[in-house]
GROMACS .gro file of C-alpha atoms in nm:
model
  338
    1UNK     CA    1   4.053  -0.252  -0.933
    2UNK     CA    2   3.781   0.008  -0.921
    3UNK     CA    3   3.433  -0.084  -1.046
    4UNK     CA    4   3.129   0.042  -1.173
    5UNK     CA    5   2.740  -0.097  -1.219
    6UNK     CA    6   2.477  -0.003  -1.412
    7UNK     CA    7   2.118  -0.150  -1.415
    8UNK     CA    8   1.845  -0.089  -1.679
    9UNK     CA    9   1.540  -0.159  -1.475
   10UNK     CA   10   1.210  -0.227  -1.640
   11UNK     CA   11   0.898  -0.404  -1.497
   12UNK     CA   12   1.000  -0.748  -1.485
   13UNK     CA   13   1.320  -0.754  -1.544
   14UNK     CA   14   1.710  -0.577  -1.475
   15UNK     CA   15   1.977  -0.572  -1.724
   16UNK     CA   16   2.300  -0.523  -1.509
   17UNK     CA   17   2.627  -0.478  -1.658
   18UNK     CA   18   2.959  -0.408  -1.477
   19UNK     CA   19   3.290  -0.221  -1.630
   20UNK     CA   20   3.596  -0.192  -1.502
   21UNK     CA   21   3.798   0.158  -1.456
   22UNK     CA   22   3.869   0.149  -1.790
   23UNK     CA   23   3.537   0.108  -1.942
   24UNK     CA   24   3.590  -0.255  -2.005
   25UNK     CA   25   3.303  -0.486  -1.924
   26UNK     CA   26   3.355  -0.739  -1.689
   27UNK     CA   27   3.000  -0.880  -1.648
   28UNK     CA   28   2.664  -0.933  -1.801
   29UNK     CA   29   2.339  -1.070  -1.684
   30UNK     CA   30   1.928  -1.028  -1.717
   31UNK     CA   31   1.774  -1.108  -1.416
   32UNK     CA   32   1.400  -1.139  -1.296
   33UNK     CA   33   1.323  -0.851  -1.070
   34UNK     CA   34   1.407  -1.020  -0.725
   35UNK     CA   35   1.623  -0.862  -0.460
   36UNK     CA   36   1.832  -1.160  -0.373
   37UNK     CA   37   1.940  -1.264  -0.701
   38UNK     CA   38   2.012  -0.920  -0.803
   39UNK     CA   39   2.242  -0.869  -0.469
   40UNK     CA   40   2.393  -1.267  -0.530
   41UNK     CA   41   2.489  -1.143  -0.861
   42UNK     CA   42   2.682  -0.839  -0.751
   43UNK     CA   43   2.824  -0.984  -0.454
   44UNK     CA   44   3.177  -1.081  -0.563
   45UNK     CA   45   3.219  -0.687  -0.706
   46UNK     CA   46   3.078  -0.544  -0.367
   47UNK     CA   47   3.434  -0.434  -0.208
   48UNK     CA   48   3.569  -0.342  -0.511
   49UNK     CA   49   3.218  -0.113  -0.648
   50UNK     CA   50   3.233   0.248  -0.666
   51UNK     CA   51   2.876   0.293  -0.739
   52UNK     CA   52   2.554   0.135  -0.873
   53UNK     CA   53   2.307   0.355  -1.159
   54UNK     CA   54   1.999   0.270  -1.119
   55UNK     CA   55   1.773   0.420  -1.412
   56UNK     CA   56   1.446   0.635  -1.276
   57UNK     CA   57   1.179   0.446  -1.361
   58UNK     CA   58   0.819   0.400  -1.219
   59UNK     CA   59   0.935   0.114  -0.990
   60UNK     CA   60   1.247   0.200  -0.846
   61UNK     CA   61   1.153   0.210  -0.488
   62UNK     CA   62   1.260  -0.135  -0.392
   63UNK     CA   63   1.576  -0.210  -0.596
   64UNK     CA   64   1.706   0.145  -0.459
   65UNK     CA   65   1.593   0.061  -0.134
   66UNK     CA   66   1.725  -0.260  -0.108
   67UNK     CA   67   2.082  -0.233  -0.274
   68UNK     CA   68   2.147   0.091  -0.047
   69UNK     CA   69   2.040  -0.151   0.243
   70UNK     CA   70   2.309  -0.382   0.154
   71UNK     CA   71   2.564  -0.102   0.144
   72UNK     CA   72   2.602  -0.054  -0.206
   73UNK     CA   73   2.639   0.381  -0.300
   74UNK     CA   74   2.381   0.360  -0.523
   75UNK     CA   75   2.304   0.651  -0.786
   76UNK     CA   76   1.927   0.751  -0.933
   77UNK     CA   77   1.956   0.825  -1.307
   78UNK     CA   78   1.786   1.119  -1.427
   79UNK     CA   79   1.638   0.981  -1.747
   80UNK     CA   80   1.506   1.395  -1.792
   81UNK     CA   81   1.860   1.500  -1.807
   82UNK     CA   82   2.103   1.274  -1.893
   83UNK     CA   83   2.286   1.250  -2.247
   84UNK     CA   84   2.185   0.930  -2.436
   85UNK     CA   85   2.448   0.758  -2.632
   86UNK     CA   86   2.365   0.829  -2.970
   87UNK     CA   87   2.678   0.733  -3.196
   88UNK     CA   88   2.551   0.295  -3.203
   89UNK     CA   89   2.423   0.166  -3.526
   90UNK     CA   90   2.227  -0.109  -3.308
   91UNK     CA   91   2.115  -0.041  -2.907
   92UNK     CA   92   1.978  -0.285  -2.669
   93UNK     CA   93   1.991  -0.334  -2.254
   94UNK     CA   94   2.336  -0.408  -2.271
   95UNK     CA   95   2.455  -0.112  -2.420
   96UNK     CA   96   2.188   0.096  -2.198
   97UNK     CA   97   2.296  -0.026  -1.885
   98UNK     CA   98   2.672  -0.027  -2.000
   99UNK     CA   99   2.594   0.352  -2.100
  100UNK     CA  100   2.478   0.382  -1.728
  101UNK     CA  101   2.762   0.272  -1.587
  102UNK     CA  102   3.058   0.429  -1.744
  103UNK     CA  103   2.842   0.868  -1.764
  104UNK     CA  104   2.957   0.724  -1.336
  105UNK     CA  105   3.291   0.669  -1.446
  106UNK     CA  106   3.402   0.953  -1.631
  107UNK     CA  107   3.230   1.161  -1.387
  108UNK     CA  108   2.872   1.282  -1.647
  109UNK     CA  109   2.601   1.136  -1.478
  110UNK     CA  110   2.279   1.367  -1.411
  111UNK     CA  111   2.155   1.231  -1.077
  112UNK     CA  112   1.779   1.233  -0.975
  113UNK     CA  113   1.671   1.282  -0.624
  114UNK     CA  114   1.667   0.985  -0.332
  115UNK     CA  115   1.366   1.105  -0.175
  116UNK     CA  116   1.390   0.939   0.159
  117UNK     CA  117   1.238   0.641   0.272
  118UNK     CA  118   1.088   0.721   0.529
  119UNK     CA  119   0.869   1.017   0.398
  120UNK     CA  120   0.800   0.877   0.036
  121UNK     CA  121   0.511   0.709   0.108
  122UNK     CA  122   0.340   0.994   0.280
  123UNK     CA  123   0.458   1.237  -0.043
  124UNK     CA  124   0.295   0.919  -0.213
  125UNK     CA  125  -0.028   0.942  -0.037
  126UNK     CA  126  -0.091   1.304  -0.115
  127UNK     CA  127  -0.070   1.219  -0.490
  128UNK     CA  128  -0.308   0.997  -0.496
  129UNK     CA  129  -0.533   1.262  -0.380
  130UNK     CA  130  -0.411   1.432  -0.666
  131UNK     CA  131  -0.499   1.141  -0.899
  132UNK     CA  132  -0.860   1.149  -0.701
  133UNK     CA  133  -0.926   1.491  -0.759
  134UNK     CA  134  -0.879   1.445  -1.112
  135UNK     CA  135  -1.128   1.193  -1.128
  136UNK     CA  136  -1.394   1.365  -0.965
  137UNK     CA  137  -1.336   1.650  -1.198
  138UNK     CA  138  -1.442   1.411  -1.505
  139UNK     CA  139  -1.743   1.254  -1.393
  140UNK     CA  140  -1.838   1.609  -1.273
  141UNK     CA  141  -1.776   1.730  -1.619
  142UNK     CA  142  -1.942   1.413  -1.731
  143UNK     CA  143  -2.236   1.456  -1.550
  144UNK     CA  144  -2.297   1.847  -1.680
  145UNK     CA  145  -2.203   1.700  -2.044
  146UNK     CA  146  -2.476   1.440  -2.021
  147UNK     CA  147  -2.740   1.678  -1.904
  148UNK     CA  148  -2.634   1.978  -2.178
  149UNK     CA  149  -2.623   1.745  -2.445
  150UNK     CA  150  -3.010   1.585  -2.365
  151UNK     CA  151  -3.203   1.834  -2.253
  152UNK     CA  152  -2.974   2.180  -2.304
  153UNK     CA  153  -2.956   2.274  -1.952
  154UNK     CA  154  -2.639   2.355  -1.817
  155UNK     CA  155  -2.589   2.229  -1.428
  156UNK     CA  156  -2.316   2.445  -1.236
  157UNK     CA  157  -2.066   2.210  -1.027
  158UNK     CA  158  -2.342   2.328  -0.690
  159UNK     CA  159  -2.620   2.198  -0.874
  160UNK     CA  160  -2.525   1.857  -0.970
  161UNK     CA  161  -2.365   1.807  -0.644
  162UNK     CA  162  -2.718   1.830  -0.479
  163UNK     CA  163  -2.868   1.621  -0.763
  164UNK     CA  164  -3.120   1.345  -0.635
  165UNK     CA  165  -3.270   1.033  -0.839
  166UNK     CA  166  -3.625   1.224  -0.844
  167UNK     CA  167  -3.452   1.538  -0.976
  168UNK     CA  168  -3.297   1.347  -1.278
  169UNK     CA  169  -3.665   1.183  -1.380
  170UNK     CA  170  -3.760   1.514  -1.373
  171UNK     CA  171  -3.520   1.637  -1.587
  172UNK     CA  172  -3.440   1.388  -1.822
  173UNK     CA  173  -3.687   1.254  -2.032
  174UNK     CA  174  -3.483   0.903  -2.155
  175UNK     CA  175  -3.439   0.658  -1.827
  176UNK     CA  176  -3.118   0.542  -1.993
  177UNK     CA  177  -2.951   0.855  -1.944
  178UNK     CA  178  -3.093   0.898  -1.602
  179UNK     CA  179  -2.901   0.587  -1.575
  180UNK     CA  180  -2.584   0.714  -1.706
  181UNK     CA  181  -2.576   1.035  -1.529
  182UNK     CA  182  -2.686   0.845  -1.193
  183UNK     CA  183  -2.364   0.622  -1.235
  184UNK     CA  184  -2.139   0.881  -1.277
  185UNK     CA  185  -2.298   1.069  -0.973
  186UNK     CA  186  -2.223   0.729  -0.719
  187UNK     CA  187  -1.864   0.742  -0.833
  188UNK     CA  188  -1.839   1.102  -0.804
  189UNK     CA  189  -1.983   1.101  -0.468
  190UNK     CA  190  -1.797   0.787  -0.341
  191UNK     CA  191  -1.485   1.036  -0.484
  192UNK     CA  192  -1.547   1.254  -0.249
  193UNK     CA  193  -1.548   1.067   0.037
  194UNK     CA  194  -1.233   0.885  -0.018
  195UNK     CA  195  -1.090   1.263  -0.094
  196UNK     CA  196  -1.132   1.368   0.190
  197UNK     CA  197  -1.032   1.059   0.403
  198UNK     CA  198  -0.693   1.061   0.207
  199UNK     CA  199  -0.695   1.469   0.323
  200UNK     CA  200  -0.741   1.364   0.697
  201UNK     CA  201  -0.485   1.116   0.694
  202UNK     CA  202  -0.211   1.356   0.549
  203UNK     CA  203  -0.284   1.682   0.785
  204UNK     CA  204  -0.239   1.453   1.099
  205UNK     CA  205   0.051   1.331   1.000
  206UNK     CA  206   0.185   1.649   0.831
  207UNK     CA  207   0.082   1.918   1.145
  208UNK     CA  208   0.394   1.771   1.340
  209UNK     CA  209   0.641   1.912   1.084
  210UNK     CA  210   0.748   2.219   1.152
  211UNK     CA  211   0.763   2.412   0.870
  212UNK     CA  212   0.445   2.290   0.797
  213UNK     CA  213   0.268   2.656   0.977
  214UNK     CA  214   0.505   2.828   0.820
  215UNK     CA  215   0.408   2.788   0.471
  216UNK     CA  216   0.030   2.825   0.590
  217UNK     CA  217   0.136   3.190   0.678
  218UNK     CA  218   0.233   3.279   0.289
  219UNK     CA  219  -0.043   3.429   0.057
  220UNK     CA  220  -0.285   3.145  -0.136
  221UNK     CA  221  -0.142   2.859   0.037
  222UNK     CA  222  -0.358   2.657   0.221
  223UNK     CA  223  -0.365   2.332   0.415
  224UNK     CA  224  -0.346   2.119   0.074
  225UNK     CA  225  -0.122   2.327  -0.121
  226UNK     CA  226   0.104   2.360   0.203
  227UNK     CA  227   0.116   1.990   0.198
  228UNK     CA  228   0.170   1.955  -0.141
  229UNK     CA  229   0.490   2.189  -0.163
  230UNK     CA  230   0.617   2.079   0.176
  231UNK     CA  231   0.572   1.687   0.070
  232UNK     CA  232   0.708   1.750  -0.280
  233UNK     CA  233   1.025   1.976  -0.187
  234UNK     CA  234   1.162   1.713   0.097
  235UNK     CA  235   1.518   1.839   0.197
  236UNK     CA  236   1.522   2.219   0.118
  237UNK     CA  237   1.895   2.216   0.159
  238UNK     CA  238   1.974   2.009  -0.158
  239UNK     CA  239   1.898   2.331  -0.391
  240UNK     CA  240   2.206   2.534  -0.415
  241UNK     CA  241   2.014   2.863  -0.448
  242UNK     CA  242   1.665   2.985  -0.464
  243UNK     CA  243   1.705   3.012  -0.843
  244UNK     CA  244   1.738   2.647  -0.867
  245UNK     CA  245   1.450   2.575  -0.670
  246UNK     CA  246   1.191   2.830  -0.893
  247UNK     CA  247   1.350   2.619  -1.171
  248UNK     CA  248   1.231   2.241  -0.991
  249UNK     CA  249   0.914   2.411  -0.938
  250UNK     CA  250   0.885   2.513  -1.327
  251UNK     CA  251   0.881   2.852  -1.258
  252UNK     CA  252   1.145   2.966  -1.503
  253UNK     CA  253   1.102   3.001  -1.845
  254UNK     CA  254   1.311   2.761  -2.104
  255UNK     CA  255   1.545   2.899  -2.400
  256UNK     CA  256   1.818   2.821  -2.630
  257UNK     CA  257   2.014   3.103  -2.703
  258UNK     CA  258   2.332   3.150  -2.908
  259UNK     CA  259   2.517   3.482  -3.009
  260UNK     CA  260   2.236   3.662  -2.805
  261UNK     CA  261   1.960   3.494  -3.042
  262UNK     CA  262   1.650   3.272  -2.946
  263UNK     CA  263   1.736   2.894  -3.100
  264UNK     CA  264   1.476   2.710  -2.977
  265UNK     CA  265   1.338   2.595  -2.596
  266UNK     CA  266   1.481   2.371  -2.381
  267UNK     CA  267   1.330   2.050  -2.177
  268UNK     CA  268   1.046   2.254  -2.036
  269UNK     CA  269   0.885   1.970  -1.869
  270UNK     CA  270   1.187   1.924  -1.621
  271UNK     CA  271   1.131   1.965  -1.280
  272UNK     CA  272   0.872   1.913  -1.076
  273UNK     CA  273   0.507   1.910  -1.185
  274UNK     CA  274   0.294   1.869  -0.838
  275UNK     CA  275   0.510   2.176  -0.704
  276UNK     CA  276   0.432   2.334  -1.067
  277UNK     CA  277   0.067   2.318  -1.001
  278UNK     CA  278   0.063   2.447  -0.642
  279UNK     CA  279   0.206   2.757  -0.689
  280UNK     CA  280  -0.009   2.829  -0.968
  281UNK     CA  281  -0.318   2.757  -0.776
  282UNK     CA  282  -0.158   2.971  -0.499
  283UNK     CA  283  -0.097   3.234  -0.704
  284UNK     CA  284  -0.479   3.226  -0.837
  285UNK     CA  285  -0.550   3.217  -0.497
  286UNK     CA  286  -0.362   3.548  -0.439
  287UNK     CA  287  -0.468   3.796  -0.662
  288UNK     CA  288  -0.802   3.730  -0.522
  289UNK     CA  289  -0.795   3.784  -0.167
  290UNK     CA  290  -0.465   4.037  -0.140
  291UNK     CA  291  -0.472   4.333  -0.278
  292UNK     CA  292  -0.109   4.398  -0.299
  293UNK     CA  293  -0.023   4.102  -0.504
  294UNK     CA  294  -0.378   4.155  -0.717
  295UNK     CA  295  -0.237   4.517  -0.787
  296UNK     CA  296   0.100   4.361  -0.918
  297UNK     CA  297  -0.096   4.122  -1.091
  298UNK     CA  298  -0.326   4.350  -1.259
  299UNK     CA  299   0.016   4.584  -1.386
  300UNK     CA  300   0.214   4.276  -1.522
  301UNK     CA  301  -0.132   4.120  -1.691
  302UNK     CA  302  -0.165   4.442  -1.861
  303UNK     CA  303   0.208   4.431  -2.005
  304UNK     CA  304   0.197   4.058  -2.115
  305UNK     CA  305  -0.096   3.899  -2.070
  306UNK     CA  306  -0.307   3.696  -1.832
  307UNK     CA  307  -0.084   3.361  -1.858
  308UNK     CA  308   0.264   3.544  -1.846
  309UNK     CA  309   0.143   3.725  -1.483
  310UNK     CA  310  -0.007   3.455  -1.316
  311UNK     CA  311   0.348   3.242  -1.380
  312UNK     CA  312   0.512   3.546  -1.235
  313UNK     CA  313   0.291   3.573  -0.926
  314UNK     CA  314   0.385   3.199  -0.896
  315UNK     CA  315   0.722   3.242  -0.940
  316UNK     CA  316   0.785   3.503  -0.666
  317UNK     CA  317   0.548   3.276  -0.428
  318UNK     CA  318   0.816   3.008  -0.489
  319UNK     CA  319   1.097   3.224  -0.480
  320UNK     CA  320   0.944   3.348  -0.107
  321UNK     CA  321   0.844   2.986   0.049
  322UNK     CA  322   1.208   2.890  -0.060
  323UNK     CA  323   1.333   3.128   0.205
  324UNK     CA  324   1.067   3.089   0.431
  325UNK     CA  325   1.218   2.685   0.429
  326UNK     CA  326   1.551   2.751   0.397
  327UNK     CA  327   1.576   3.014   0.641
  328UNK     CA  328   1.313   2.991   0.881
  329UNK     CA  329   1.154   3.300   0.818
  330UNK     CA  330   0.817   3.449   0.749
  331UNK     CA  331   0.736   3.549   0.400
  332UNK     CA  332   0.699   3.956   0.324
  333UNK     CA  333   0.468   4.064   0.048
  334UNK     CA  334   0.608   4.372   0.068
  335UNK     CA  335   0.973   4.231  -0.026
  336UNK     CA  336   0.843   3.966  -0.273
  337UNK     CA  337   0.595   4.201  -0.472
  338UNK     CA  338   0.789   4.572  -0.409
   0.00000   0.00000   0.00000
């Protein structure tokens, strides 16, 4: 007899549940997030399992990891995409994880992406630079806020980055806010440096990939955004087509439509939103420096607007590096922007 596991994982704790072909539950059990007991619980369905669902959560790394280890064919819900059971009165773990479980059995279940082990943390590394980044944007913004709202100077990004303790007394007249805006300038600066260590640590290991100088030949991709859409992609061969890839990379518009009318959008947050960002910051990068994709930029602005081109520069950037992955091949302006 043919069975079937689901586990609703959450920070602490794993609800597993096990059903039969049927549907019928066999077994029950909350358990504290440990490896061992998890696997000593399962152990007497192992032969007869067909699969374990695993729900995508934040910390799914090590229960994945671990069951796949101990040859279980384990299965990453996509919480995005799959159907939720909406037909109980009442809802709890059990009926979650149960829920899990049999979308495997009849065949429903929307799977997310493995991403292998052996690469995550690397992908992992680069978005904490992300994260970084971030931060140093907001005590730079911070620090100009600070100084505009005291003494009605505004600071450009050049400025405050040259800022020294003496220039501050000279420019503020309260010492508290010299205080503040000195604060936020250590941080900022202590940003920076970590930045760029995290930047050195990814291009060494990154340069050894091969497709790596590829993507560094197409327009407004550079060293980081190279890394970030070669990092975040992983296998290109698990898109079907390049049209599925643009969509991952949120480069297709989302619509309900029924009896050729609009209804409504769709789940336009699915996909992937590092991937999202680079190829907007590649197309931005684009229209500046080549003048063939600036020209089509400046003819599809004029038609829809400033927002509506820039996504379409981004798209055909995606649709290009797919084939420049998938098929080893350099990318042609001329093709992608005729």
């Amino acid at each position: 007899m043919t069975v079937y596991i689901g586990i609703d994982l959450h920070s602490n704790n794993s609800m597993v549940v096990v059903i039969d072909e049927k549907g019928k539950r066999l077994h029950e059990r909350r358990l504290r997030n440990e490896l061992p007991l998890i696997v000593e619980d399962l152990a007497p369905f192992r032969k007869r399992c067909s699969g374990v669902v695993v729900e995508s959560t934040f910390n799914w790394y090590w229960l994945v990891d671990g069951l796949m280890e101990e040859g279980y064919d384990v299965h990453l819900a996509n919480t995005a995409a799959i159907q939720k059971y909406c037909e109980l009165k009442y809802s709890d773990d059990k009926t979650d994880a149960r829920w899990l479980a049999e979308m495997l059995r009849v065949g429903v279940l929307k799977e997310g992406y493995i991403y292998p082990r052996e690469g995550r943390a690397l992908r992992d590394l680069l978005r904490k630079r992300s994260q970084l980044v971030q931060q140093k944007t907001a005590q730079m913004l911070s620090i100009q806020g600070l100084v505009s709202r005291s003494v009605g100077v505004s600071l450009s990004g050049n400025q405050v980055k040259t800022l020294t303790a003496w220039d501050l007394k000279e420019l503020l007249p309260d010492p508290l806010v010299v205080q503040a805006v000195m604060s936020n300038l250590k941080v900022y600066r202590c940003l920076v440096k970590e930045v760029r260590e995290l930047e050195r640590a990814v291009l060494a290991r990154a340069k050894r990939h091969p497709d790596f100088r590829s993507l560094l030949g197409v327009p407004g991709i550079g060293h980081v955004l190279g890394l970030t859409i070669l990092l975040e992609t992983g296998d290109i061969n698990r898109f079907p087509g390049v049209g599925n890839y643009a969509s991952y990379c949120r480069c297709v518009g989302s619509q309900r439509r029924s009896n050729g009318k609009k209804k409504g959008k769709g789940n336009t947050k699915s996909g992937n939103r590092y991937l999202a960002w680079a190829y907007v910051e590649a197309a931005n990068y684009a229209i500046r420096f080549h003048p063939k994709i600036q020209r089509f930029y400046e003819r599809k602005r004029r038609k829809t607007g400033r927002l509506v081109a820039i996504k379409t520069v981004a798209h055909k950037i995606a649709r290009g590096c797919y084939h420049v992955l998938k098929n080893n091949v350099p990318f042609e302006v001329e093709r992608a922007f005729a």
